[in-house]
CSV table of C-alpha atoms in Angstrom, one decimal:
chain,number,residue,atom,x,y,z
A,4,MET,CA,0.1,-0.2,0.1
A,5,ILE,CA,1.4,3.5,-0.9
A,6,PRO,CA,-0.1,5.4,2.3
A,7,ILE,CA,-2.1,8.5,2.0
A,8,THR,CA,0.2,10.3,4.4
A,9,VAL,CA,3.6,9.3,6.4
A,10,VAL,CA,4.5,10.6,9.7
A,11,ASP,CA,8.4,10.7,10.5
A,12,VAL,CA,9.5,12.9,13.3
A,13,ARG,CA,12.9,10.9,13.9
A,14,ASP,CA,14.9,14.1,13.5
A,15,ALA,CA,13.5,15.2,17.0
A,16,GLU,CA,14.9,12.5,19.1
A,17,ASP,CA,17.9,14.6,20.5
A,18,LEU,CA,15.6,17.5,21.2
A,19,VAL,CA,12.8,15.1,22.7
A,20,VAL,CA,15.8,13.4,25.0
A,21,GLU,CA,17.1,16.8,25.8
A,22,VAL,CA,13.6,17.9,27.6
A,23,LEU,CA,13.3,14.4,28.9
A,24,ARG,CA,16.7,14.6,30.7
A,25,SER,CA,15.8,18.2,31.7
A,26,GLY,CA,12.8,17.1,34.4
A,27,ALA,CA,10.9,19.9,33.0
A,28,ILE,CA,8.8,18.9,30.5
A,29,ALA,CA,5.7,21.2,30.7
A,30,GLN,CA,5.6,24.5,28.8
A,31,GLY,CA,9.1,26.0,29.2
A,32,PRO,CA,12.2,27.1,27.0
A,33,MET,CA,11.6,24.7,24.0
A,34,VAL,CA,8.0,26.0,23.5
A,35,LYS,CA,9.5,29.6,23.4
A,36,ARG,CA,12.1,28.3,20.7
A,37,PHE,CA,9.1,26.8,18.5
A,38,GLU,CA,7.0,30.0,18.9
A,39,ASP,CA,10.1,31.9,17.6
A,40,ALA,CA,10.4,29.8,14.8
A,41,PHE,CA,6.9,29.4,13.9
A,42,ALA,CA,6.4,33.5,14.2
A,43,SER,CA,9.4,33.5,11.5
A,44,VAL,CA,7.5,31.1,9.2
A,45,SER,CA,4.4,33.1,9.6
A,46,GLY,CA,5.9,36.5,9.3
A,47,THR,CA,3.9,37.7,12.3
A,48,LYS,CA,5.2,39.4,15.5
A,49,HIS,CA,3.8,36.6,17.8
A,50,ALA,CA,3.3,33.1,17.8
A,51,ILE,CA,1.4,31.4,20.8
A,52,ALA,CA,1.4,27.9,20.9
A,53,VAL,CA,-1.5,25.8,22.2
A,54,ASN,CA,-2.4,22.3,22.8
A,55,ASN,CA,-4.3,21.4,19.3
A,56,GLY,CA,-5.5,23.3,16.3
A,57,THR,CA,-9.4,23.5,17.6
A,58,THR,CA,-7.8,25.2,20.8
A,59,ALA,CA,-6.5,27.8,18.3
A,60,LEU,CA,-9.7,28.8,17.0
A,61,VAL,CA,-11.4,28.8,20.3
A,62,ALA,CA,-9.2,30.9,22.1
A,63,ALA,CA,-8.8,33.2,18.9
A,64,ILE,CA,-12.6,34.0,19.1
A,65,GLN,CA,-12.7,34.1,23.1
A,66,ALA,CA,-9.9,36.8,22.7
A,67,LEU,CA,-12.3,39.0,20.5
A,68,ASP,CA,-15.0,38.8,23.5
A,69,LEU,CA,-17.6,38.2,20.8
A,70,GLN,CA,-21.2,39.4,22.5
A,71,PRO,CA,-24.3,36.4,22.4
A,72,GLY,CA,-25.7,37.0,18.6
A,73,ASP,CA,-22.3,37.8,17.2
A,74,GLU,CA,-21.8,35.9,14.0
A,75,VAL,CA,-18.6,34.2,12.4
A,76,VAL,CA,-19.1,34.1,8.7
A,77,THR,CA,-17.0,30.8,7.6
A,78,SER,CA,-17.0,28.0,5.0
A,79,PRO,CA,-19.5,25.0,5.0
A,80,PHE,CA,-16.6,22.8,3.5
A,81,THR,CA,-14.2,22.0,6.2
A,82,PHE,CA,-13.1,19.7,9.1
A,83,VAL,CA,-15.9,19.9,11.8
A,84,ALA,CA,-13.4,21.9,14.0
A,85,THR,CA,-13.9,25.1,12.4
A,86,LEU,CA,-17.6,24.5,13.3
A,87,ASN,CA,-17.2,23.1,16.7
A,88,ALA,CA,-14.6,26.1,17.8
A,89,ILE,CA,-17.3,28.7,16.9
A,90,LEU,CA,-20.0,26.7,18.7
A,91,GLU,CA,-17.8,26.2,21.9
A,92,ALA,CA,-16.9,30.2,21.9
A,93,GLY,CA,-20.5,30.6,21.8
A,94,ALA,CA,-20.9,32.4,18.3
A,95,THR,CA,-23.6,32.4,15.7
A,96,VAL,CA,-22.3,30.6,12.6
A,97,ARG,CA,-23.2,32.1,9.0
A,98,PHE,CA,-21.9,29.9,6.2
A,99,ALA,CA,-21.0,31.3,2.3
A,100,ASP,CA,-20.4,29.0,-0.2
A,101,ILE,CA,-17.3,28.1,-1.8
A,102,ARG,CA,-15.3,28.4,-5.2
A,103,ARG,CA,-14.5,25.0,-6.9
A,104,ASP,CA,-11.2,26.3,-8.1
A,105,ASP,CA,-9.6,26.7,-4.5
A,106,PHE,CA,-12.0,24.8,-2.4
A,107,ALA,CA,-11.9,28.3,-0.3
A,108,ILE,CA,-14.8,30.6,0.7
A,109,ASP,CA,-16.3,32.6,-2.4
A,110,PRO,CA,-16.0,36.5,-1.5
A,111,ASP,CA,-19.0,37.1,-3.4
A,112,ALA,CA,-21.0,34.6,-1.2
A,113,VAL,CA,-19.4,36.2,1.7
A,114,ALA,CA,-20.4,39.8,0.9
A,115,ALA,CA,-23.9,38.1,0.6
A,116,ALA,CA,-23.7,36.7,4.1
A,117,ILE,CA,-22.7,39.7,5.9
A,118,THR,CA,-25.2,41.1,8.3
A,119,ASP,CA,-25.0,43.8,10.9
A,120,ARG,CA,-24.3,41.0,13.5
A,121,THR,CA,-21.3,39.7,11.7
A,122,LYS,CA,-17.9,40.6,13.7
A,123,VAL,CA,-15.5,37.9,12.2
A,124,LEU,CA,-14.8,36.5,8.8
A,125,MET,CA,-12.9,33.2,9.3
A,126,PRO,CA,-11.5,31.9,5.6
A,127,VAL,CA,-10.6,28.2,5.8
A,128,HIS,CA,-7.2,27.9,3.6
A,129,LEU,CA,-7.8,24.2,2.7
A,130,TYR,CA,-5.4,21.6,1.2
A,131,GLY,CA,-2.7,23.8,1.8
A,132,GLN,CA,-3.7,27.0,-0.5
A,133,THR,CA,-4.9,30.1,0.9
A,134,ALA,CA,-8.4,31.7,0.2
A,135,ASP,CA,-8.6,34.7,-2.0
A,136,MET,CA,-7.4,37.1,0.8
A,137,GLY,CA,-6.9,39.7,-2.2
A,138,LYS,CA,-10.8,39.9,-1.9
A,139,LEU,CA,-11.7,39.0,1.5
A,140,ALA,CA,-9.3,41.0,3.4
A,141,PRO,CA,-10.4,44.4,2.0
A,142,LEU,CA,-14.1,42.6,2.4
A,143,ALA,CA,-13.5,42.5,6.1
A,144,ALA,CA,-12.0,45.9,6.3
A,145,GLU,CA,-14.9,47.6,4.5
A,146,HIS,CA,-17.5,46.0,7.3
A,147,GLY,CA,-15.4,46.4,10.2
A,148,LEU,CA,-14.6,42.7,10.8
A,149,LYS,CA,-11.9,40.8,12.2
A,150,ILE,CA,-10.3,38.2,10.3
A,151,ILE,CA,-9.5,34.8,12.2
A,152,GLU,CA,-7.7,32.5,9.4
A,153,ASP,CA,-8.3,28.8,9.6
A,154,SER,CA,-4.9,27.8,8.4
A,155,ALA,CA,-5.0,24.4,9.9
A,156,GLN,CA,-3.5,23.0,6.6
A,157,ALA,CA,-1.8,25.7,5.4
A,158,VAL,CA,1.5,26.3,6.9
A,159,GLY,CA,3.9,28.0,4.7
A,160,ALA,CA,1.3,28.9,2.1
A,161,SER,CA,1.0,32.5,1.2
A,162,PHE,CA,-1.1,34.8,-0.8
A,163,GLN,CA,0.8,37.5,-3.1
A,164,GLY,CA,3.8,36.8,-0.9
A,165,LYS,CA,2.1,37.2,2.1
A,166,PRO,CA,2.1,34.3,4.8
A,167,SER,CA,-0.9,32.5,5.7
A,168,GLY,CA,-2.0,33.5,9.1
A,169,SER,CA,-0.6,37.2,8.6
A,170,PHE,CA,-3.8,38.9,7.5
A,171,GLY,CA,-5.2,38.7,10.9
A,172,ILE,CA,-5.4,36.1,13.7
A,173,GLY,CA,-3.8,32.8,12.5
A,174,CYS,CA,-4.9,29.5,13.6
A,175,PHE,CA,-2.8,26.5,12.8
A,176,SER,CA,-2.9,22.7,13.7
A,177,LEU,CA,-0.1,20.4,14.2
A,178,TYR,CA,-1.7,17.3,14.4
A,179,ALA,CA,0.0,14.4,13.3
A,180,THR,CA,-0.6,14.3,9.7
A,181,LYS,CA,-0.3,18.1,9.1
A,182,ASN,CA,2.8,19.2,7.2
A,183,VAL,CA,4.7,20.2,10.6
A,184,THR,CA,3.5,18.3,13.6
A,185,THR,CA,3.8,18.3,17.2
A,186,ALA,CA,1.3,14.8,17.4
A,187,GLU,CA,-1.1,17.1,19.0
A,188,GLY,CA,-0.6,20.8,19.0
A,189,GLY,CA,-1.7,24.2,17.8
A,190,VAL,CA,-0.5,27.6,17.1
A,191,ILE,CA,-2.0,31.5,17.0
A,192,THR,CA,-0.1,34.2,15.3
A,193,THR,CA,-0.7,37.9,15.1
A,194,ASP,CA,1.0,41.2,15.0
A,195,ASP,CA,-1.3,42.6,17.9
A,196,ASP,CA,0.7,43.0,21.2
A,197,LYS,CA,-2.5,43.4,23.0
A,198,LEU,CA,-4.1,40.4,21.8
A,199,ALA,CA,-1.2,38.2,22.0
A,200,ASP,CA,-0.8,39.1,25.8
A,201,SER,CA,-4.3,38.4,26.5
A,202,LEU,CA,-3.8,35.0,24.8
A,203,ARG,CA,-0.9,33.9,26.6
A,204,VAL,CA,-3.1,34.8,29.8
A,205,LEU,CA,-5.8,33.1,28.9
A,206,ARG,CA,-3.9,29.9,27.7
A,207,ASN,CA,-2.6,29.4,31.3
A,208,GLN,CA,-5.6,29.6,33.3
A,209,GLY,CA,-5.7,33.3,33.3
A,210,MET,CA,-2.6,33.9,35.2
A,211,ARG,CA,0.0,36.4,34.4
A,212,ALA,CA,2.5,35.2,36.9
A,213,ARG,CA,1.4,32.1,39.2
A,214,TYR,CA,-1.7,32.7,41.3
A,215,GLN,CA,-1.8,36.2,39.9
A,216,TYR,CA,-5.2,35.7,38.1
A,217,GLU,CA,-6.5,38.5,35.8
A,218,VAL,CA,-9.2,36.5,33.5
A,219,ALA,CA,-11.2,33.1,33.8
A,220,GLY,CA,-8.6,31.0,31.8
A,221,HIS,CA,-8.0,27.6,30.5
A,222,ASN,CA,-5.4,25.3,30.6
A,223,TYR,CA,-4.4,25.5,26.7
A,224,ARG,CA,-0.7,25.1,27.1
A,225,MET,CA,1.4,23.3,25.0
A,226,THR,CA,4.2,21.0,26.6
A,227,ASP,CA,8.2,21.3,25.6
A,228,LEU,CA,8.0,17.5,24.6
A,229,HIS,CA,5.6,18.5,21.8
A,230,ALA,CA,7.4,21.6,20.7
A,231,ALA,CA,10.5,19.6,20.6
A,232,VAL,CA,8.9,17.5,17.8
A,233,GLY,CA,8.1,20.3,16.1
A,234,ILE,CA,11.1,22.3,16.0
A,235,PRO,CA,13.3,20.1,13.3
A,236,GLN,CA,10.4,20.4,11.1
A,237,LEU,CA,10.2,23.9,11.0
A,238,GLU,CA,14.0,24.3,10.4
A,239,LYS,CA,13.6,22.1,7.0
A,240,LEU,CA,10.1,23.3,5.9
A,241,ASP,CA,11.3,24.7,2.9
A,242,GLN,CA,12.9,21.4,1.9
A,243,LEU,CA,9.7,19.3,3.0
A,244,THR,CA,7.7,22.1,0.9
A,245,ALA,CA,9.3,21.9,-2.3
A,246,ALA,CA,9.5,17.9,-2.2
A,247,ARG,CA,5.5,18.3,-1.7
A,248,GLN,CA,5.2,20.8,-4.5
A,249,ALA,CA,7.4,18.3,-7.0
A,250,ASN,CA,5.2,15.8,-6.3
A,251,ALA,CA,2.2,17.7,-6.9
A,252,LYS,CA,3.7,18.8,-10.1
A,253,ARG,CA,4.5,15.4,-11.1
A,254,LEU,CA,1.2,14.0,-10.6
A,255,SER,CA,-0.7,17.3,-12.5
A,256,GLU,CA,1.4,16.0,-15.3
A,257,GLY,CA,0.9,12.4,-15.2
A,258,LEU,CA,-3.0,13.1,-14.5
A,259,ALA,CA,-3.8,15.6,-16.9
A,260,GLY,CA,-6.6,14.9,-19.5
A,261,THR,CA,-7.9,11.7,-17.5
A,262,PRO,CA,-11.7,11.5,-18.4
A,263,GLY,CA,-13.4,12.9,-15.8
A,264,LEU,CA,-11.0,13.9,-13.3
A,265,ASP,CA,-10.2,17.7,-12.2
A,266,ILE,CA,-6.9,18.3,-11.1
A,267,PRO,CA,-6.1,20.8,-8.5
A,268,GLN,CA,-5.1,24.1,-9.4
A,269,VAL,CA,-2.2,26.5,-8.1
A,270,LEU,CA,-3.9,30.0,-8.7
A,271,PRO,CA,-1.9,33.0,-9.5
A,272,GLY,CA,-0.2,34.6,-6.8
A,273,ARG,CA,-0.7,31.8,-4.5
A,274,GLU,CA,2.1,29.7,-2.7
A,275,HIS,CA,0.5,26.1,-2.7
A,276,VAL,CA,2.1,23.8,0.1
A,277,TRP,CA,-0.1,20.9,-1.0
A,278,HIS,CA,-1.3,19.3,2.8
A,279,GLN,CA,-3.5,17.2,0.3
A,280,TYR,CA,-3.5,16.7,-3.6
A,281,THR,CA,-7.3,16.6,-4.2
A,282,VAL,CA,-9.2,15.8,-7.5
A,283,LEU,CA,-12.5,16.2,-8.4
A,284,VAL,CA,-14.4,13.0,-9.7
A,285,GLY,CA,-17.1,14.8,-12.0
A,286,PRO,CA,-20.4,13.3,-13.3
A,287,HIS,CA,-18.9,12.0,-16.6
A,288,ALA,CA,-16.1,9.6,-15.0
A,289,MET,CA,-16.6,5.9,-15.4
A,290,LEU,CA,-16.8,5.5,-11.6
A,291,SER,CA,-18.5,7.5,-8.7
A,292,ARG,CA,-15.9,9.1,-6.2
A,293,ASP,CA,-16.8,6.1,-3.8
A,294,GLU,CA,-16.2,3.5,-6.3
A,295,PHE,CA,-12.9,5.1,-7.4
A,296,ALA,CA,-11.8,5.5,-3.9
A,297,ALA,CA,-12.5,1.4,-3.6
A,298,ALA,CA,-10.9,0.8,-6.7
A,299,LEU,CA,-7.8,2.7,-5.6
A,300,THR,CA,-7.8,1.0,-2.2
A,301,GLU,CA,-8.2,-2.2,-3.9
A,302,ARG,CA,-4.9,-1.9,-6.1
A,303,GLY,CA,-2.8,-0.5,-2.8
A,304,ILE,CA,-3.2,3.2,-3.5
A,305,GLY,CA,-3.9,5.2,-0.3
A,306,ASN,CA,-6.7,7.8,-0.4
A,307,GLY,CA,-9.0,9.9,1.7
A,308,ILE,CA,-12.0,11.7,1.4
A,309,TYR,CA,-11.9,14.9,3.0
A,310,TYR,CA,-14.6,15.8,3.6
A,311,PRO,CA,-17.7,13.6,2.5
A,312,LYS,CA,-20.6,15.8,3.5
A,313,ILE,CA,-21.1,19.8,4.3
A,314,VAL,CA,-19.8,20.5,7.7
A,315,PHE,CA,-23.2,21.1,9.4
A,316,ASP,CA,-25.1,18.1,7.8
A,317,TYR,CA,-25.2,15.8,10.3
A,318,ASP,CA,-28.0,15.1,13.0
A,319,CYS,CA,-26.0,16.2,15.8
A,320,TYR,CA,-25.8,20.0,14.2
A,321,ARG,CA,-29.4,20.0,13.5
A,322,ASP,CA,-31.7,22.4,15.4
A,323,ASN,CA,-28.7,24.2,16.9
A,324,PRO,CA,-29.8,27.6,17.4
A,325,LEU,CA,-26.1,28.9,16.7
A,326,ILE,CA,-26.7,27.4,12.8
A,327,PRO,CA,-29.9,29.6,12.1
A,328,ASP,CA,-31.5,28.3,8.9
A,329,ALA,CA,-28.4,26.7,7.2
A,330,LYS,CA,-29.9,24.3,4.6
A,331,VAL,CA,-27.5,22.1,2.5
A,332,GLU,CA,-29.2,22.8,-1.0
A,333,ASP,CA,-28.4,26.9,-0.4
A,334,PHE,CA,-24.7,25.8,-0.8
A,335,PRO,CA,-24.6,23.8,-4.2
A,336,VAL,CA,-20.7,24.2,-4.8
A,337,ALA,CA,-19.8,23.1,-1.4
A,338,ALA,CA,-22.4,20.1,-1.5
A,339,SER,CA,-21.1,19.2,-5.3
A,340,VAL,CA,-17.5,19.3,-4.0
A,341,ALA,CA,-18.4,17.4,-1.0
A,342,ALA,CA,-19.8,14.4,-3.3
A,343,GLN,CA,-16.5,14.5,-5.7
A,344,ALA,CA,-13.6,15.2,-3.6
A,345,LEU,CA,-10.9,12.7,-3.2
A,346,SER,CA,-7.3,13.0,-1.9
A,347,LEU,CA,-4.3,11.3,-3.6
A,348,PRO,CA,-0.8,10.6,-1.7
A,349,VAL,CA,1.2,13.6,-2.3
A,350,HIS,CA,3.6,13.5,1.1
A,351,PRO,CA,7.4,14.0,0.8
A,352,HIS,CA,8.3,10.3,1.1
A,353,LEU,CA,6.9,9.3,-2.0
A,354,SER,CA,9.5,7.8,-4.6
A,355,GLU,CA,9.4,8.3,-8.4
A,356,SER,CA,8.4,4.9,-8.4
A,357,ASP,CA,5.4,5.5,-6.2
A,358,LEU,CA,4.4,8.6,-8.5
A,359,ASP,CA,4.5,6.5,-11.5
A,360,THR,CA,2.1,3.8,-9.9
A,361,ILE,CA,-0.3,6.5,-8.7
A,362,ILE,CA,-0.9,8.2,-11.9
A,363,GLU,CA,-0.8,4.6,-13.9
A,364,THR,CA,-3.4,3.3,-11.5
A,365,VAL,CA,-5.6,6.4,-11.6
A,366,ARG,CA,-5.7,6.5,-15.0
A,367,GLU,CA,-6.2,2.7,-15.7
A,368,VAL,CA,-8.9,2.8,-12.9
A,369,LEU,CA,-10.9,6.1,-14.9
A,370,GLY,CA,-10.2,4.6,-18.5
A,371,ALA,CA,-7.7,6.9,-19.8
């Protein structure tokens, strides 16, 4: 089986041992070292490490002190953490449909979704490419909205040279399968000194110093052990990203013209870091998306469906008062993409032979 992803953190062994031998394994100097390195990658003054990507989103919303009824506009095509974080923070969710070319929220749909209660725009930079921040950032400014970027899958990505996570408040995931991982972890990025200070207090049970409580806080801390796992990956992020980009280029060249298959695009002005290589299996393909996935698995090609439904299309979200009037049929592009999207291996550990096998198998299964 050629796996959809490979996790290799062996480069972190020395730093992990250093932390273990120190006898201090909670948040400490290794977290600070990780934060400094991450701030450099994101092009921001501050990077605040937390215990996971969902926490990053929750804390970012909490730090903005939204009031009951205040709205966050986001994408209906995303991992459920995006929605869960907004609900946990007590905000009202409004969705806007996506574009098919970048899988991200459509600026025109966002403009139509904004109301007088909208306070936050939360674009999701899906699969490793940013949303259209050239239109979204001015739209947010026009309406006085804060931007929280769900950059969980986009560490190192950029729009017109500006890194993801630097357009407002950036929220990153460091889950095991991400381009940079600490097994579990997250980061919040910002240029706002006051906001960064608030987030650091919030993540530490509301303490500025030990037993000096300033707000009702939480334990959102990252440990030095987790930070030690991530530091070597940040140091070689350019190398890892280049490998993903080369693999994606090879896949796109080999799969071009495959009947019924739309290959992903790198849109002008955007640096794609290829967290996933996601194709669309269209209605004219020989097989449905699910049949195609099964055929690839049978032939030893790992694949993933990210994501099989619009994010709120589950029983547990029905009739939730914080998700008013959300109907699947109101988001036709997202619904279509959810029925067609499938991701192929693009990780840095693929060999030339692996890439050839993936291309040949995909083309064979779809009758090319």
